[in-house]
PDB file of C-alpha atoms in Angstrom:
ATOM      1  CA  ILE O  26       0.000   0.000   0.000  1.00  0.00           C
ATOM      2  CA  LEU O  27       1.485   3.329  -1.052  1.00  0.00           C
ATOM      3  CA  ASN O  28       1.392   6.003   1.632  1.00  0.00           C
ATOM      4  CA  VAL O  29       1.961   9.714   1.112  1.00  0.00           C
ATOM      5  CA  GLU O  30       2.289  11.842   4.239  1.00  0.00           C
ATOM      6  CA  GLN O  31       2.077  15.608   4.425  1.00  0.00           C
ATOM      7  CA  SER O  32       3.047  17.815   7.333  1.00  0.00           C
ATOM      8  CA  PRO O  33       1.982  19.914   9.004  1.00  0.00           C
ATOM      9  CA  GLN O  34      -1.749  19.253   8.698  1.00  0.00           C
ATOM     10  CA  SER O  35      -2.460  22.989   8.984  1.00  0.00           C
ATOM     11  CA  LEU O  36      -0.541  26.206   9.341  1.00  0.00           C
ATOM     12  CA  HIS O  37      -1.549  29.720  10.323  1.00  0.00           C
ATOM     13  CA  VAL O  38       0.977  32.461   9.488  1.00  0.00           C
ATOM     14  CA  GLN O  39       1.075  36.225   9.311  1.00  0.00           C
ATOM     15  CA  GLU O  40       1.323  38.069   6.025  1.00  0.00           C
ATOM     16  CA  GLY O  41       4.982  38.356   5.067  1.00  0.00           C
ATOM     17  CA  ASP O  42       6.073  35.180   6.856  1.00  0.00           C
ATOM     18  CA  SER O  43       7.887  32.502   4.888  1.00  0.00           C
ATOM     19  CA  THR O  44       6.757  28.941   5.343  1.00  0.00           C
ATOM     20  CA  ASN O  45       7.406  25.432   4.143  1.00  0.00           C
ATOM     21  CA  PHE O  46       5.598  22.091   4.029  1.00  0.00           C
ATOM     22  CA  THR O  47       6.799  18.527   3.680  1.00  0.00           C
ATOM     23  CA  CYS O  48       5.590  15.651   1.526  1.00  0.00           C
ATOM     24  CA  SER O  49       6.960  12.166   2.263  1.00  0.00           C
ATOM     25  CA  PHE O  50       6.519   9.287  -0.186  1.00  0.00           C
ATOM     26  CA  PRO O  51       7.920   5.811  -0.884  1.00  0.00           C
ATOM     27  CA  SER O  52      11.454   6.076  -2.280  1.00  0.00           C
ATOM     28  CA  SER O  53      11.189   2.997  -4.538  1.00  0.00           C
ATOM     29  CA  ASN O  54       9.832   2.927  -8.102  1.00  0.00           C
ATOM     30  CA  PHE O  55       9.582   6.699  -8.263  1.00  0.00           C
ATOM     31  CA  TYR O  56       8.038   8.214 -11.407  1.00  0.00           C
ATOM     32  CA  ALA O  57       6.839  11.718 -10.532  1.00  0.00           C
ATOM     33  CA  LEU O  58       5.709  13.922  -7.682  1.00  0.00           C
ATOM     34  CA  HIS O  59       3.031  16.589  -8.151  1.00  0.00           C
ATOM     35  CA  TRP O  60       2.157  19.617  -6.046  1.00  0.00           C
ATOM     36  CA  TYR O  61      -1.331  21.129  -6.315  1.00  0.00           C
ATOM     37  CA  ARG O  62      -2.911  24.199  -4.754  1.00  0.00           C
ATOM     38  CA  TRP O  63      -6.613  23.921  -3.908  1.00  0.00           C
ATOM     39  CA  GLU O  64      -8.482  27.074  -3.003  1.00  0.00           C
ATOM     40  CA  THR O  65     -11.940  26.790  -1.494  1.00  0.00           C
ATOM     41  CA  ALA O  66     -14.704  26.383  -4.104  1.00  0.00           C
ATOM     42  CA  LYS O  67     -12.149  26.230  -6.928  1.00  0.00           C
ATOM     43  CA  SER O  68     -10.444  23.450  -8.878  1.00  0.00           C
ATOM     44  CA  PRO O  69      -7.137  22.077  -7.608  1.00  0.00           C
ATOM     45  CA  GLU O  70      -4.435  23.691  -9.718  1.00  0.00           C
ATOM     46  CA  ALA O  71      -1.110  22.067 -10.563  1.00  0.00           C
ATOM     47  CA  LEU O  72       1.888  23.965  -9.205  1.00  0.00           C
ATOM     48  CA  PHE O  73       4.779  21.669 -10.037  1.00  0.00           C
ATOM     49  CA  VAL O  74       5.461  18.298 -11.625  1.00  0.00           C
ATOM     50  CA  MET O  75       8.805  17.013 -10.351  1.00  0.00           C
ATOM     51  CA  THR O  76      10.567  14.055 -11.848  1.00  0.00           C
ATOM     52  CA  LEU O  77      14.308  14.087 -11.134  1.00  0.00           C
ATOM     53  CA  ASN O  78      16.196  13.699  -7.874  1.00  0.00           C
ATOM     54  CA  GLY O  79      17.524  17.113  -6.875  1.00  0.00           C
ATOM     55  CA  ASP O  80      14.885  18.964  -8.926  1.00  0.00           C
ATOM     56  CA  GLU O  81      14.200  22.507  -7.803  1.00  0.00           C
ATOM     57  CA  LYS O  82      11.276  24.372  -9.342  1.00  0.00           C
ATOM     58  CA  LYS O  83      10.058  27.899  -8.804  1.00  0.00           C
ATOM     59  CA  LYS O  84       6.913  29.833  -9.657  1.00  0.00           C
ATOM     60  CA  GLY O  85       6.923  33.380  -8.312  1.00  0.00           C
ATOM     61  CA  ARG O  86       7.240  33.208  -4.522  1.00  0.00           C
ATOM     62  CA  ILE O  87       6.652  29.453  -4.435  1.00  0.00           C
ATOM     63  CA  SER O  88       9.380  26.876  -4.909  1.00  0.00           C
ATOM     64  CA  ALA O  89       9.784  23.153  -4.404  1.00  0.00           C
ATOM     65  CA  THR O  90      12.610  20.666  -4.025  1.00  0.00           C
ATOM     66  CA  LEU O  91      12.699  16.912  -4.527  1.00  0.00           C
ATOM     67  CA  ASN O  92      14.746  14.131  -2.936  1.00  0.00           C
ATOM     68  CA  THR O  93      13.755  10.796  -4.460  1.00  0.00           C
ATOM     69  CA  LYS O  94      16.452   8.793  -2.650  1.00  0.00           C
ATOM     70  CA  GLU O  95      15.055   9.625   0.782  1.00  0.00           C
ATOM     71  CA  GLY O  96      11.472  10.117  -0.376  1.00  0.00           C
ATOM     72  CA  TYR O  97      10.561  13.698   0.407  1.00  0.00           C
ATOM     73  CA  SER O  98       9.694  16.993  -1.234  1.00  0.00           C
ATOM     74  CA  TYR O  99       9.536  20.452   0.316  1.00  0.00           C
ATOM     75  CA  LEU O 100       7.279  23.288  -0.803  1.00  0.00           C
ATOM     76  CA  TYR O 101       8.393  26.794   0.196  1.00  0.00           C
ATOM     77  CA  ILE O 102       6.393  30.010   0.125  1.00  0.00           C
ATOM     78  CA  LYS O 103       8.378  33.206   0.554  1.00  0.00           C
ATOM     79  CA  GLY O 104       6.629  36.265   1.989  1.00  0.00           C
ATOM     80  CA  SER O 105       3.178  34.661   2.348  1.00  0.00           C
ATOM     81  CA  GLN O 106       0.189  36.681   1.199  1.00  0.00           C
ATOM     82  CA  PRO O 107      -3.505  36.209   2.082  1.00  0.00           C
ATOM     83  CA  GLU O 108      -4.138  34.964  -1.463  1.00  0.00           C
ATOM     84  CA  ASP O 109      -1.779  32.049  -0.731  1.00  0.00           C
ATOM     85  CA  SER O 110      -4.402  30.678   1.666  1.00  0.00           C
ATOM     86  CA  ALA O 111      -5.327  27.264   0.287  1.00  0.00           C
ATOM     87  CA  THR O 112      -4.841  23.550   0.768  1.00  0.00           C
ATOM     88  CA  TYR O 113      -1.574  22.312  -0.722  1.00  0.00           C
ATOM     89  CA  LEU O 114      -1.647  18.718  -1.944  1.00  0.00           C
ATOM     90  CA  CYS O 115       1.158  16.487  -3.070  1.00  0.00           C
ATOM     91  CA  ALA O 116       0.612  13.383  -5.181  1.00  0.00           C
ATOM     92  CA  PHE O 117       2.983  10.540  -5.967  1.00  0.00           C
ATOM     93  CA  ILE O 118       3.118   8.253  -8.977  1.00  0.00           C
ATOM     94  CA  THR O 119       5.184   5.099  -9.251  1.00  0.00           C
ATOM     95  CA  GLY O 120       6.648   3.768 -12.455  1.00  0.00           C
ATOM     96  CA  LEU O 121       4.363   0.757 -12.060  1.00  0.00           C
ATOM     97  CA  ARG O 122       0.962   2.423 -12.054  1.00  0.00           C
ATOM     98  CA  VAL O 123      -0.782   5.338 -13.631  1.00  0.00           C
ATOM     99  CA  LYS O 124      -2.710   6.286 -10.509  1.00  0.00           C
ATOM    100  CA  LEU O 125      -1.860   9.347  -8.425  1.00  0.00           C
ATOM    101  CA  VAL O 126      -1.682   8.747  -4.666  1.00  0.00           C
ATOM    102  CA  PHE O 127      -2.439  11.927  -2.754  1.00  0.00           C
ATOM    103  CA  GLY O 128      -1.450  13.100   0.681  1.00  0.00           C
ATOM    104  CA  ALA O 129      -4.109  14.568   2.968  1.00  0.00           C
ATOM    105  CA  GLY O 130      -2.848  18.079   2.293  1.00  0.00           C
ATOM    106  CA  THR O 131      -1.556  21.022   4.304  1.00  0.00           C
ATOM    107  CA  ILE O 132      -4.076  23.787   4.984  1.00  0.00           C
ATOM    108  CA  LEU O 133      -2.419  27.216   4.929  1.00  0.00           C
ATOM    109  CA  ARG O 134      -4.135  30.305   6.313  1.00  0.00           C
ATOM    110  CA  VAL O 135      -2.353  33.640   5.920  1.00  0.00           C
ATOM    111  CA  LYS O 136      -3.613  36.514   8.080  1.00  0.00           C
ATOM    112  CA  SER O 137      -3.229  40.076   6.905  1.00  0.00           C
TER     113      SER O 137
ATOM    114  CA  SER G   4      -4.890  22.259 -20.329  1.00  0.00           C
ATOM    115  CA  ALA G   5      -8.557  21.412 -19.955  1.00  0.00           C
ATOM    116  CA  VAL G   6     -11.464  23.308 -18.456  1.00  0.00           C
ATOM    117  CA  ILE G   7     -13.809  21.145 -16.419  1.00  0.00           C
ATOM    118  CA  SER G   8     -17.173  22.024 -14.939  1.00  0.00           C
ATOM    119  CA  GLN G   9     -19.224  20.084 -12.418  1.00  0.00           C
ATOM    120  CA  LYS G  10     -22.839  20.179 -11.337  1.00  0.00           C
ATOM    121  CA  PRO G  11     -24.062  20.616  -8.695  1.00  0.00           C
ATOM    122  CA  SER G  12     -21.406  22.567  -6.839  1.00  0.00           C
ATOM    123  CA  ARG G  13     -22.904  21.522  -3.528  1.00  0.00           C
ATOM    124  CA  ASP G  14     -25.919  19.671  -2.179  1.00  0.00           C
ATOM    125  CA  ILE G  15     -27.451  18.565   1.085  1.00  0.00           C
ATOM    126  CA  CYS G  16     -29.204  15.220   0.833  1.00  0.00           C
ATOM    127  CA  GLN G  17     -31.183  12.910   3.038  1.00  0.00           C
ATOM    128  CA  ARG G  18     -29.955   9.481   4.050  1.00  0.00           C
ATOM    129  CA  GLY G  19     -31.066   6.753   1.645  1.00  0.00           C
ATOM    130  CA  THR G  20     -31.393   8.985  -1.414  1.00  0.00           C
ATOM    131  CA  SER G  21     -29.108   9.153  -4.461  1.00  0.00           C
ATOM    132  CA  LEU G  22     -27.326  12.053  -6.128  1.00  0.00           C
ATOM    133  CA  THR G  23     -25.927  12.227  -9.648  1.00  0.00           C
ATOM    134  CA  ILE G  24     -22.945  14.497 -10.248  1.00  0.00           C
ATOM    135  CA  GLN G  25     -22.214  15.699 -13.764  1.00  0.00           C
ATOM    136  CA  CYS G  26     -18.788  16.462 -15.199  1.00  0.00           C
ATOM    137  CA  GLN G  27     -18.239  18.288 -18.497  1.00  0.00           C
ATOM    138  CA  VAL G  28     -14.849  18.797 -20.202  1.00  0.00           C
ATOM    139  CA  ASP G  29     -14.152  21.362 -22.894  1.00  0.00           C
ATOM    140  CA  SER G  30     -12.169  18.891 -25.021  1.00  0.00           C
ATOM    141  CA  GLN G  31     -12.354  15.227 -25.936  1.00  0.00           C
ATOM    142  CA  VAL G  32     -10.508  12.963 -23.536  1.00  0.00           C
ATOM    143  CA  THR G  33     -10.152   9.211 -23.358  1.00  0.00           C
ATOM    144  CA  MET G  34     -10.033   8.800 -19.599  1.00  0.00           C
ATOM    145  CA  MET G  35     -11.893  10.665 -16.892  1.00  0.00           C
ATOM    146  CA  PHE G  36     -11.322  10.116 -13.194  1.00  0.00           C
ATOM    147  CA  TRP G  37     -13.593  10.443 -10.176  1.00  0.00           C
ATOM    148  CA  TYR G  38     -12.123  11.250  -6.757  1.00  0.00           C
ATOM    149  CA  ARG G  39     -13.501  11.676  -3.274  1.00  0.00           C
ATOM    150  CA  GLN G  40     -12.114  13.604  -0.339  1.00  0.00           C
ATOM    151  CA  GLN G  41     -13.725  12.808   2.975  1.00  0.00           C
ATOM    152  CA  PRO G  42     -13.164  15.338   5.783  1.00  0.00           C
ATOM    153  CA  GLY G  43      -9.536  15.273   6.931  1.00  0.00           C
ATOM    154  CA  GLN G  44      -8.634  12.528   4.484  1.00  0.00           C
ATOM    155  CA  SER G  45      -6.613  12.245   1.286  1.00  0.00           C
ATOM    156  CA  LEU G  46      -8.056  12.735  -2.142  1.00  0.00           C
ATOM    157  CA  THR G  47      -8.880   9.133  -3.119  1.00  0.00           C
ATOM    158  CA  LEU G  48      -9.518   7.725  -6.572  1.00  0.00           C
ATOM    159  CA  ILE G  49     -12.959   6.097  -6.875  1.00  0.00           C
ATOM    160  CA  ALA G  50     -12.848   4.952 -10.484  1.00  0.00           C
ATOM    161  CA  THR G  51     -11.561   5.587 -13.983  1.00  0.00           C
ATOM    162  CA  ALA G  52     -14.191   6.134 -16.657  1.00  0.00           C
ATOM    163  CA  ASN G  53     -13.413   5.226 -20.261  1.00  0.00           C
ATOM    164  CA  GLN G  54     -15.789   6.056 -23.062  1.00  0.00           C
ATOM    165  CA  GLY G  55     -17.512   2.978 -24.429  1.00  0.00           C
ATOM    166  CA  SER G  56     -16.532   0.577 -21.664  1.00  0.00           C
ATOM    167  CA  GLU G  57     -17.265  -0.160 -18.030  1.00  0.00           C
ATOM    168  CA  ALA G  58     -15.590   2.028 -15.453  1.00  0.00           C
ATOM    169  CA  THR G  59     -12.661   0.564 -13.539  1.00  0.00           C
ATOM    170  CA  TYR G  60     -13.169   0.813  -9.779  1.00  0.00           C
ATOM    171  CA  GLU G  61     -10.482   1.062  -7.118  1.00  0.00           C
ATOM    172  CA  SER G  62     -10.362  -1.218  -4.132  1.00  0.00           C
ATOM    173  CA  GLY G  63     -13.123  -0.350  -1.685  1.00  0.00           C
ATOM    174  CA  PHE G  64     -15.464   1.144  -4.292  1.00  0.00           C
ATOM    175  CA  VAL G  65     -18.186  -0.788  -6.114  1.00  0.00           C
ATOM    176  CA  ILE G  66     -20.404  -0.123  -9.096  1.00  0.00           C
ATOM    177  CA  ASP G  67     -23.646  -0.603  -7.165  1.00  0.00           C
ATOM    178  CA  LYS G  68     -22.721   2.227  -4.798  1.00  0.00           C
ATOM    179  CA  PHE G  69     -21.024   4.542  -7.339  1.00  0.00           C
ATOM    180  CA  PRO G  70     -22.435   3.845 -10.823  1.00  0.00           C
ATOM    181  CA  ILE G  71     -20.672   5.839 -13.522  1.00  0.00           C
ATOM    182  CA  SER G  72     -21.758   6.736 -17.020  1.00  0.00           C
ATOM    183  CA  ARG G  73     -19.489   7.877 -19.845  1.00  0.00           C
ATOM    184  CA  PRO G  74     -21.723   8.441 -22.890  1.00  0.00           C
ATOM    185  CA  ASN G  75     -19.161  10.437 -24.912  1.00  0.00           C
ATOM    186  CA  LEU G  76     -15.636  11.836 -24.824  1.00  0.00           C
ATOM    187  CA  THR G  77     -16.521  15.077 -23.020  1.00  0.00           C
ATOM    188  CA  PHE G  78     -19.029  14.030 -20.351  1.00  0.00           C
ATOM    189  CA  SER G  79     -19.388  11.694 -17.390  1.00  0.00           C
ATOM    190  CA  THR G  80     -21.666  11.246 -14.403  1.00  0.00           C
ATOM    191  CA  LEU G  81     -21.083   9.719 -10.998  1.00  0.00           C
ATOM    192  CA  THR G  82     -24.041   8.642  -8.881  1.00  0.00           C
ATOM    193  CA  VAL G  83     -23.727   8.263  -5.136  1.00  0.00           C
ATOM    194  CA  SER G  84     -26.422   5.727  -4.296  1.00  0.00           C
ATOM    195  CA  ASN G  85     -28.310   5.007  -1.086  1.00  0.00           C
ATOM    196  CA  MET G  86     -26.379   7.704   0.701  1.00  0.00           C
ATOM    197  CA  SER G  87     -25.330   7.668   4.325  1.00  0.00           C
ATOM    198  CA  PRO G  88     -23.585  10.400   6.369  1.00  0.00           C
ATOM    199  CA  GLU G  89     -20.257   8.662   5.641  1.00  0.00           C
ATOM    200  CA  ASP G  90     -20.681   9.689   2.002  1.00  0.00           C
ATOM    201  CA  SER G  91     -20.377  13.358   2.980  1.00  0.00           C
ATOM    202  CA  SER G  92     -17.345  14.407   0.954  1.00  0.00           C
ATOM    203  CA  ILE G  93     -16.080  16.541  -1.863  1.00  0.00           C
ATOM    204  CA  TYR G  94     -16.327  14.690  -5.167  1.00  0.00           C
ATOM    205  CA  LEU G  95     -14.067  15.765  -8.028  1.00  0.00           C
ATOM    206  CA  CYS G  96     -13.702  14.695 -11.603  1.00  0.00           C
ATOM    207  CA  SER G  97     -10.459  15.070 -13.481  1.00  0.00           C
ATOM    208  CA  VAL G  98      -8.692  14.373 -16.749  1.00  0.00           C
ATOM    209  CA  ARG G  99      -5.045  13.649 -17.380  1.00  0.00           C
ATOM    210  CA  ASP G 100      -2.490  15.463 -19.494  1.00  0.00           C
ATOM    211  CA  ARG G 101      -0.624  12.581 -21.095  1.00  0.00           C
ATOM    212  CA  GLY G 102       2.281  14.783 -22.089  1.00  0.00           C
ATOM    213  CA  SER G 103       3.233  15.955 -18.616  1.00  0.00           C
ATOM    214  CA  TYR G 104       3.886  13.010 -16.292  1.00  0.00           C
ATOM    215  CA  ASN G 105       0.187  12.505 -15.729  1.00  0.00           C
ATOM    216  CA  GLU G 106      -0.520  16.012 -14.505  1.00  0.00           C
ATOM    217  CA  GLN G 107      -4.244  16.175 -13.829  1.00  0.00           C
ATOM    218  CA  PHE G 108      -6.805  18.893 -14.424  1.00  0.00           C
ATOM    219  CA  PHE G 109      -9.662  18.951 -11.962  1.00  0.00           C
ATOM    220  CA  GLY G 110     -13.201  20.209 -11.841  1.00  0.00           C
ATOM    221  CA  PRO G 111     -14.189  22.544  -8.995  1.00  0.00           C
ATOM    222  CA  GLY G 112     -15.772  19.713  -7.034  1.00  0.00           C
ATOM    223  CA  THR G 113     -19.175  18.860  -5.619  1.00  0.00           C
ATOM    224  CA  ARG G 114     -19.502  19.322  -1.868  1.00  0.00           C
ATOM    225  CA  LEU G 115     -22.003  16.747  -0.606  1.00  0.00           C
ATOM    226  CA  THR G 116     -23.501  16.681   2.866  1.00  0.00           C
ATOM    227  CA  VAL G 117     -25.690  13.742   3.843  1.00  0.00           C
ATOM    228  CA  LEU G 118     -27.970  14.180   6.836  1.00  0.00           C
TER     229      LEU G 118
END
């Protein structure tokens, strides 16, 4: 059974704070790791698709790193803004199956 | 990318009734996926819907409880049958971008509350 763990479960920060979340996944048969942002009442939106060990990706104030050997990925948000408030999901795919296995998500709330 | 719409966006239903959720995609796709997120839980795949064939259900999900239709390449429905409070969840449909390591595009979800 594939298990994807995300921590923390929720996070409340002040506007301007930088923050980071963790996604842990099985280190064997790695194919890809996805990060999604899910705002309330909207569709989950893909942030990053990460495929190579040591990958670092950046989109504006958000960046992510990937370590496939130890089975974790970090998502960083620099200078959090209220519009960053959302649930951040990671999803893991093995080379054996097509299916995405999601973590339970990290809920971020940014107070202005 | 694909634009996906779902109806209804939310509903409150009585125990024992059924609800059909519709999913419309703005382009033709071979595979559509139905997910569920129960409160505090992971987004979990219910089934994969292929046009012209029976849906493929994941372990723990059965056709009698979650019948799926896929009449064409842009539309699918998921029915939640004989509902109980445990079926209170967000239900999402999605499609896959084959060219990008299976990146998925999701609908906005249907928030279901069963009383």
